């Protein structure tokens, strides 16, 4: 059985999400659209802890790097 792992966002990741929200707000004029999109990103990030060995391996870029799709 795979153990669920906690996902903790770094300060840099949180700052990036804030910047994404600001960009979407400036582009769309809608705070609710910006917040909804960033919330979906956060939810996807936290769901990675449910399958920590999931996703596609990219050891050719950085050893141990995995990528997962977002709203494909």
Short mmCIF file of the N, C-alpha and C atoms (twelve columns), coordinates in Angstrom:
data_MODEL
# 
_entry.id   MODEL 
# 
loop_
_atom_site.group_PDB 
_atom_site.id 
_atom_site.type_symbol 
_atom_site.label_atom_id 
_atom_site.label_alt_id 
_atom_site.label_comp_id 
_atom_site.label_asym_id 
_atom_site.label_seq_id 
_atom_site.Cartn_x 
_atom_site.Cartn_y 
_atom_site.Cartn_z 
_atom_site.pdbx_PDB_model_num 
ATOM 1   N N  . UNK A 1  0.850   -1.189 0.000   1 
ATOM 2   C CA . UNK A 1  0.000   0.000  0.000   1 
ATOM 3   C C  . UNK A 1  0.890   1.245  0.000   1 
ATOM 4   N N  . UNK A 2  0.588   2.172  -0.886  1 
ATOM 5   C CA . UNK A 2  1.357   3.407  -0.980  1 
ATOM 6   C C  . UNK A 2  0.869   4.376  0.089   1 
ATOM 7   N N  . UNK A 3  1.823   4.910  0.828   1 
ATOM 8   C CA . UNK A 3  1.480   5.854  1.886   1 
ATOM 9   C C  . UNK A 3  1.310   7.248  1.297   1 
ATOM 10  N N  . UNK A 4  0.280   7.938  1.723   1 
ATOM 11  C CA . UNK A 4  0.067   9.313  1.287   1 
ATOM 12  C C  . UNK A 4  1.114   10.201 1.935   1 
ATOM 13  N N  . UNK A 5  1.679   11.101 1.147   1 
ATOM 14  C CA . UNK A 5  2.673   12.036 1.658   1 
ATOM 15  C C  . UNK A 5  2.085   13.444 1.692   1 
ATOM 16  N N  . UNK A 6  2.481   14.198 2.687   1 
ATOM 17  C CA . UNK A 6  2.048   15.593 2.770   1 
ATOM 18  C C  . UNK A 6  2.784   16.405 1.707   1 
ATOM 19  N N  . UNK A 7  2.086   17.330 1.096   1 
ATOM 20  C CA . UNK A 7  2.687   18.232 0.116   1 
ATOM 21  C C  . UNK A 7  2.743   19.613 0.749   1 
ATOM 22  N N  . UNK A 8  3.928   20.177 0.798   1 
ATOM 23  C CA . UNK A 8  4.126   21.505 1.373   1 
ATOM 24  C C  . UNK A 8  4.675   22.410 0.275   1 
ATOM 25  N N  . UNK A 9  3.973   23.490 -0.005  1 
ATOM 26  C CA . UNK A 9  4.422   24.424 -1.028  1 
ATOM 27  C C  . UNK A 9  5.501   25.336 -0.463  1 
ATOM 28  N N  . UNK A 10 6.545   25.538 -1.231  1 
ATOM 29  C CA . UNK A 10 7.625   26.435 -0.816  1 
ATOM 30  C C  . UNK A 10 7.146   27.883 -0.912  1 
ATOM 31  N N  . UNK A 11 7.893   28.760 -0.286  1 
ATOM 32  C CA . UNK A 11 7.563   30.191 -0.375  1 
ATOM 33  C C  . UNK A 11 7.622   30.649 -1.831  1 
ATOM 34  N N  . UNK A 12 8.586   30.126 -2.587  1 
ATOM 35  C CA . UNK A 12 8.701   30.487 -4.009  1 
ATOM 36  C C  . UNK A 12 7.471   30.027 -4.786  1 
ATOM 37  N N  . UNK A 13 6.978   28.827 -4.492  1 
ATOM 38  C CA . UNK A 13 5.786   28.317 -5.173  1 
ATOM 39  C C  . UNK A 13 4.565   29.169 -4.832  1 
ATOM 40  N N  . UNK A 14 4.432   29.538 -3.579  1 
ATOM 41  C CA . UNK A 14 3.312   30.384 -3.154  1 
ATOM 42  C C  . UNK A 14 3.390   31.741 -3.843  1 
ATOM 43  N N  . UNK A 15 4.588   32.283 -3.935  1 
ATOM 44  C CA . UNK A 15 4.787   33.554 -4.624  1 
ATOM 45  C C  . UNK A 15 4.424   33.434 -6.106  1 
ATOM 46  N N  . UNK A 16 4.807   32.321 -6.721  1 
ATOM 47  C CA . UNK A 16 4.455   32.087 -8.127  1 
ATOM 48  C C  . UNK A 16 2.941   32.015 -8.305  1 
ATOM 49  N N  . UNK A 17 2.258   31.324 -7.400  1 
ATOM 50  C CA . UNK A 17 0.799   31.229 -7.488  1 
ATOM 51  C C  . UNK A 17 0.147   32.599 -7.323  1 
ATOM 52  N N  . UNK A 18 0.688   33.412 -6.434  1 
ATOM 53  C CA . UNK A 18 0.177   34.776 -6.267  1 
ATOM 54  C C  . UNK A 18 0.360   35.580 -7.553  1 
ATOM 55  N N  . UNK A 19 1.517   35.410 -8.197  1 
ATOM 56  C CA . UNK A 19 1.794   36.118 -9.449  1 
ATOM 57  C C  . UNK A 19 0.864   35.638 -10.566 1 
ATOM 58  N N  . UNK A 20 0.595   34.347 -10.604 1 
ATOM 59  C CA . UNK A 20 -0.335  33.800 -11.596 1 
ATOM 60  C C  . UNK A 20 -1.726  34.390 -11.383 1 
ATOM 61  N N  . UNK A 21 -2.173  34.430 -10.137 1 
ATOM 62  C CA . UNK A 21 -3.491  34.997 -9.829  1 
ATOM 63  C C  . UNK A 21 -3.554  36.465 -10.239 1 
ATOM 64  N N  . UNK A 22 -2.500  37.217 -9.945  1 
ATOM 65  C CA . UNK A 22 -2.474  38.637 -10.302 1 
ATOM 66  C C  . UNK A 22 -2.535  38.815 -11.821 1 
ATOM 67  N N  . UNK A 23 -1.789  37.988 -12.547 1 
ATOM 68  C CA . UNK A 23 -1.790  38.069 -14.007 1 
ATOM 69  C C  . UNK A 23 -3.181  37.767 -14.567 1 
ATOM 70  N N  . UNK A 24 -3.806  36.710 -14.067 1 
ATOM 71  C CA . UNK A 24 -5.142  36.345 -14.551 1 
ATOM 72  C C  . UNK A 24 -6.142  37.449 -14.223 1 
ATOM 73  N N  . UNK A 25 -6.035  38.012 -13.021 1 
ATOM 74  C CA . UNK A 25 -6.933  39.104 -12.639 1 
ATOM 75  C C  . UNK A 25 -6.747  40.305 -13.563 1 
ATOM 76  N N  . UNK A 26 -5.485  40.673 -13.826 1 
ATOM 77  C CA . UNK A 26 -5.211  41.817 -14.705 1 
ATOM 78  C C  . UNK A 26 -5.699  41.558 -16.128 1 
ATOM 79  N N  . UNK A 27 -5.559  40.318 -16.582 1 
ATOM 80  C CA . UNK A 27 -5.950  39.973 -17.951 1 
ATOM 81  C C  . UNK A 27 -7.453  39.835 -18.119 1 
ATOM 82  N N  . UNK A 28 -8.104  39.272 -17.114 1 
ATOM 83  C CA . UNK A 28 -9.537  38.980 -17.237 1 
ATOM 84  C C  . UNK A 28 -10.425 39.993 -16.526 1 
ATOM 85  N N  . UNK A 29 -9.857  40.676 -15.536 1 
ATOM 86  C CA . UNK A 29 -10.657 41.592 -14.736 1 
ATOM 87  C C  . UNK A 29 -11.549 40.883 -13.732 1 
ATOM 88  N N  . UNK A 30 -11.335 39.577 -13.583 1 
ATOM 89  C CA . UNK A 30 -12.195 38.796 -12.691 1 
ATOM 90  C C  . UNK A 30 -11.385 38.149 -11.575 1 
ATOM 91  N N  . UNK A 31 -11.650 38.587 -10.363 1 
ATOM 92  C CA . UNK A 31 -11.003 37.979 -9.208  1 
ATOM 93  C C  . UNK A 31 -11.442 36.544 -9.009  1 
ATOM 94  N N  . UNK A 32 -12.712 36.253 -9.295  1 
ATOM 95  C CA . UNK A 32 -13.204 34.889 -9.088  1 
ATOM 96  C C  . UNK A 32 -12.564 33.908 -10.068 1 
ATOM 97  N N  . UNK A 33 -12.328 34.332 -11.306 1 
ATOM 98  C CA . UNK A 33 -11.645 33.466 -12.272 1 
ATOM 99  C C  . UNK A 33 -10.217 33.210 -11.816 1 
ATOM 100 N N  . UNK A 34 -9.533  34.265 -11.388 1 
ATOM 101 C CA . UNK A 34 -8.142  34.127 -10.932 1 
ATOM 102 C C  . UNK A 34 -8.043  33.188 -9.734  1 
ATOM 103 N N  . UNK A 35 -8.900  33.386 -8.757  1 
ATOM 104 C CA . UNK A 35 -8.865  32.559 -7.545  1 
ATOM 105 C C  . UNK A 35 -9.232  31.114 -7.866  1 
ATOM 106 N N  . UNK A 36 -10.241 30.927 -8.702  1 
ATOM 107 C CA . UNK A 36 -10.664 29.574 -9.066  1 
ATOM 108 C C  . UNK A 36 -9.535  28.804 -9.752  1 
ATOM 109 N N  . UNK A 37 -8.846  29.459 -10.673 1 
ATOM 110 C CA . UNK A 37 -7.763  28.787 -11.397 1 
ATOM 111 C C  . UNK A 37 -6.622  28.421 -10.451 1 
ATOM 112 N N  . UNK A 38 -6.207  29.352 -9.622  1 
ATOM 113 C CA . UNK A 38 -5.109  29.086 -8.686  1 
ATOM 114 C C  . UNK A 38 -5.520  28.030 -7.661  1 
ATOM 115 N N  . UNK A 39 -6.759  28.043 -7.237  1 
ATOM 116 C CA . UNK A 39 -7.236  26.992 -6.323  1 
ATOM 117 C C  . UNK A 39 -7.134  25.612 -6.970  1 
ATOM 118 N N  . UNK A 40 -7.450  25.533 -8.270  1 
ATOM 119 C CA . UNK A 40 -7.335  24.243 -8.966  1 
ATOM 120 C C  . UNK A 40 -5.877  23.799 -9.062  1 
ATOM 121 N N  . UNK A 41 -4.970  24.742 -9.256  1 
ATOM 122 C CA . UNK A 41 -3.541  24.396 -9.265  1 
ATOM 123 C C  . UNK A 41 -3.134  23.868 -7.892  1 
ATOM 124 N N  . UNK A 42 -3.527  24.576 -6.838  1 
ATOM 125 C CA . UNK A 42 -3.195  24.131 -5.472  1 
ATOM 126 C C  . UNK A 42 -3.755  22.734 -5.191  1 
ATOM 127 N N  . UNK A 43 -5.004  22.510 -5.584  1 
ATOM 128 C CA . UNK A 43 -5.619  21.194 -5.376  1 
ATOM 129 C C  . UNK A 43 -4.834  20.109 -6.098  1 
ATOM 130 N N  . UNK A 44 -4.409  20.404 -7.329  1 
ATOM 131 C CA . UNK A 44 -3.633  19.418 -8.096  1 
ATOM 132 C C  . UNK A 44 -2.299  19.152 -7.409  1 
ATOM 133 N N  . UNK A 45 -1.657  20.196 -6.935  1 
ATOM 134 C CA . UNK A 45 -0.380  20.025 -6.228  1 
ATOM 135 C C  . UNK A 45 -0.560  19.136 -5.005  1 
ATOM 136 N N  . UNK A 46 -1.582  19.391 -4.226  1 
ATOM 137 C CA . UNK A 46 -1.802  18.609 -3.010  1 
ATOM 138 C C  . UNK A 46 -2.196  17.164 -3.322  1 
ATOM 139 N N  . UNK A 47 -2.845  16.944 -4.459  1 
ATOM 140 C CA . UNK A 47 -3.234  15.577 -4.818  1 
ATOM 141 C C  . UNK A 47 -2.032  14.718 -5.190  1 
ATOM 142 N N  . UNK A 48 -0.907  15.331 -5.479  1 
ATOM 143 C CA . UNK A 48 0.306   14.573 -5.808  1 
ATOM 144 C C  . UNK A 48 0.704   13.685 -4.634  1 
ATOM 145 N N  . UNK A 49 0.408   14.106 -3.425  1 
ATOM 146 C CA . UNK A 49 0.718   13.306 -2.243  1 
ATOM 147 C C  . UNK A 49 -0.030  11.985 -2.186  1 
ATOM 148 N N  . UNK A 50 -1.142  11.885 -2.940  1 
ATOM 149 C CA . UNK A 50 -1.909  10.636 -2.983  1 
ATOM 150 C C  . UNK A 50 -1.199  9.553  -3.786  1 
ATOM 151 N N  . UNK A 51 -0.345  9.953  -4.710  1 
ATOM 152 C CA . UNK A 51 0.399   9.004  -5.551  1 
ATOM 153 C C  . UNK A 51 1.803   9.556  -5.770  1 
ATOM 154 N N  . UNK A 52 2.624   9.561  -4.728  1 
ATOM 155 C CA . UNK A 52 3.929   10.213 -4.802  1 
ATOM 156 C C  . UNK A 52 4.872   9.644  -5.862  1 
ATOM 157 N N  . UNK A 53 4.639   8.436  -6.325  1 
ATOM 158 C CA . UNK A 53 5.475   7.852  -7.381  1 
ATOM 159 C C  . UNK A 53 4.785   7.933  -8.742  1 
ATOM 160 N N  . UNK A 54 3.684   8.680  -8.801  1 
ATOM 161 C CA . UNK A 54 2.948   8.818  -10.050 1 
ATOM 162 C C  . UNK A 54 3.613   9.811  -10.983 1 
ATOM 163 N N  . UNK A 55 2.986   10.027 -12.102 1 
ATOM 164 C CA . UNK A 55 3.518   10.973 -13.071 1 
ATOM 165 C C  . UNK A 55 4.569   10.348 -13.959 1 
ATOM 166 N N  . UNK A 56 5.136   11.176 -14.787 1 
ATOM 167 C CA . UNK A 56 6.141   10.740 -15.756 1 
ATOM 168 C C  . UNK A 56 7.532   11.125 -15.265 1 
ATOM 169 N N  . UNK A 57 8.443   10.170 -15.310 1 
ATOM 170 C CA . UNK A 57 9.814   10.430 -14.868 1 
ATOM 171 C C  . UNK A 57 10.562  11.244 -15.921 1 
ATOM 172 N N  . UNK A 58 11.405  12.158 -15.445 1 
ATOM 173 C CA . UNK A 58 12.253  12.971 -16.317 1 
ATOM 174 C C  . UNK A 58 13.656  13.052 -15.722 1 
ATOM 175 N N  . UNK A 59 14.228  11.874 -15.471 1 
ATOM 176 C CA . UNK A 59 15.585  11.827 -14.923 1 
ATOM 177 C C  . UNK A 59 16.601  12.450 -15.872 1 
ATOM 178 N N  . UNK A 60 16.260  12.555 -17.160 1 
ATOM 179 C CA . UNK A 60 17.162  13.173 -18.128 1 
ATOM 180 C C  . UNK A 60 17.322  14.668 -17.877 1 
ATOM 181 N N  . UNK A 61 16.350  15.261 -17.204 1 
ATOM 182 C CA . UNK A 61 16.417  16.691 -16.880 1 
ATOM 183 C C  . UNK A 61 17.040  16.879 -15.506 1 
ATOM 184 N N  . UNK A 62 16.434  16.255 -14.503 1 
ATOM 185 C CA . UNK A 62 16.935  16.288 -13.125 1 
ATOM 186 C C  . UNK A 62 16.615  14.931 -12.507 1 
ATOM 187 N N  . UNK A 63 17.598  14.267 -11.917 1 
ATOM 188 C CA . UNK A 63 17.316  12.978 -11.288 1 
ATOM 189 C C  . UNK A 63 16.184  13.103 -10.256 1 
ATOM 190 N N  . UNK A 64 15.196  12.211 -10.374 1 
ATOM 191 C CA . UNK A 64 14.067  12.208 -9.450  1 
ATOM 192 C C  . UNK A 64 12.907  13.093 -9.863  1 
ATOM 193 N N  . UNK A 65 13.073  13.877 -10.955 1 
ATOM 194 C CA . UNK A 65 12.005  14.776 -11.399 1 
ATOM 195 C C  . UNK A 65 10.863  13.980 -12.012 1 
ATOM 196 N N  . UNK A 66 9.639   14.327 -11.616 1 
ATOM 197 C CA . UNK A 66 8.432   13.743 -12.200 1 
ATOM 198 C C  . UNK A 66 7.495   14.884 -12.573 1 
ATOM 199 N N  . UNK A 67 6.752   14.694 -13.641 1 
ATOM 200 C CA . UNK A 67 5.757   15.684 -14.039 1 
ATOM 201 C C  . UNK A 67 4.385   15.026 -14.068 1 
ATOM 202 N N  . UNK A 68 3.369   15.820 -13.806 1 
ATOM 203 C CA . UNK A 68 1.988   15.341 -13.845 1 
ATOM 204 C C  . UNK A 68 1.164   16.333 -14.659 1 
ATOM 205 N N  . UNK A 69 0.136   15.848 -15.343 1 
ATOM 206 C CA . UNK A 69 -0.691  16.760 -16.141 1 
ATOM 207 C C  . UNK A 69 -1.579  17.630 -15.252 1 
ATOM 208 N N  . UNK A 70 -1.954  18.760 -15.812 1 
ATOM 209 C CA . UNK A 70 -2.906  19.647 -15.153 1 
ATOM 210 C C  . UNK A 70 -3.943  20.061 -16.188 1 
ATOM 211 N N  . UNK A 71 -5.177  19.670 -15.963 1 
ATOM 212 C CA . UNK A 71 -6.301  20.023 -16.839 1 
ATOM 213 C C  . UNK A 71 -5.975  19.816 -18.310 1 
ATOM 214 N N  . UNK A 72 -5.621  18.612 -18.653 1 
ATOM 215 C CA . UNK A 72 -5.285  18.289 -20.043 1 
ATOM 216 C C  . UNK A 72 -6.493  18.076 -20.891 1 
# 
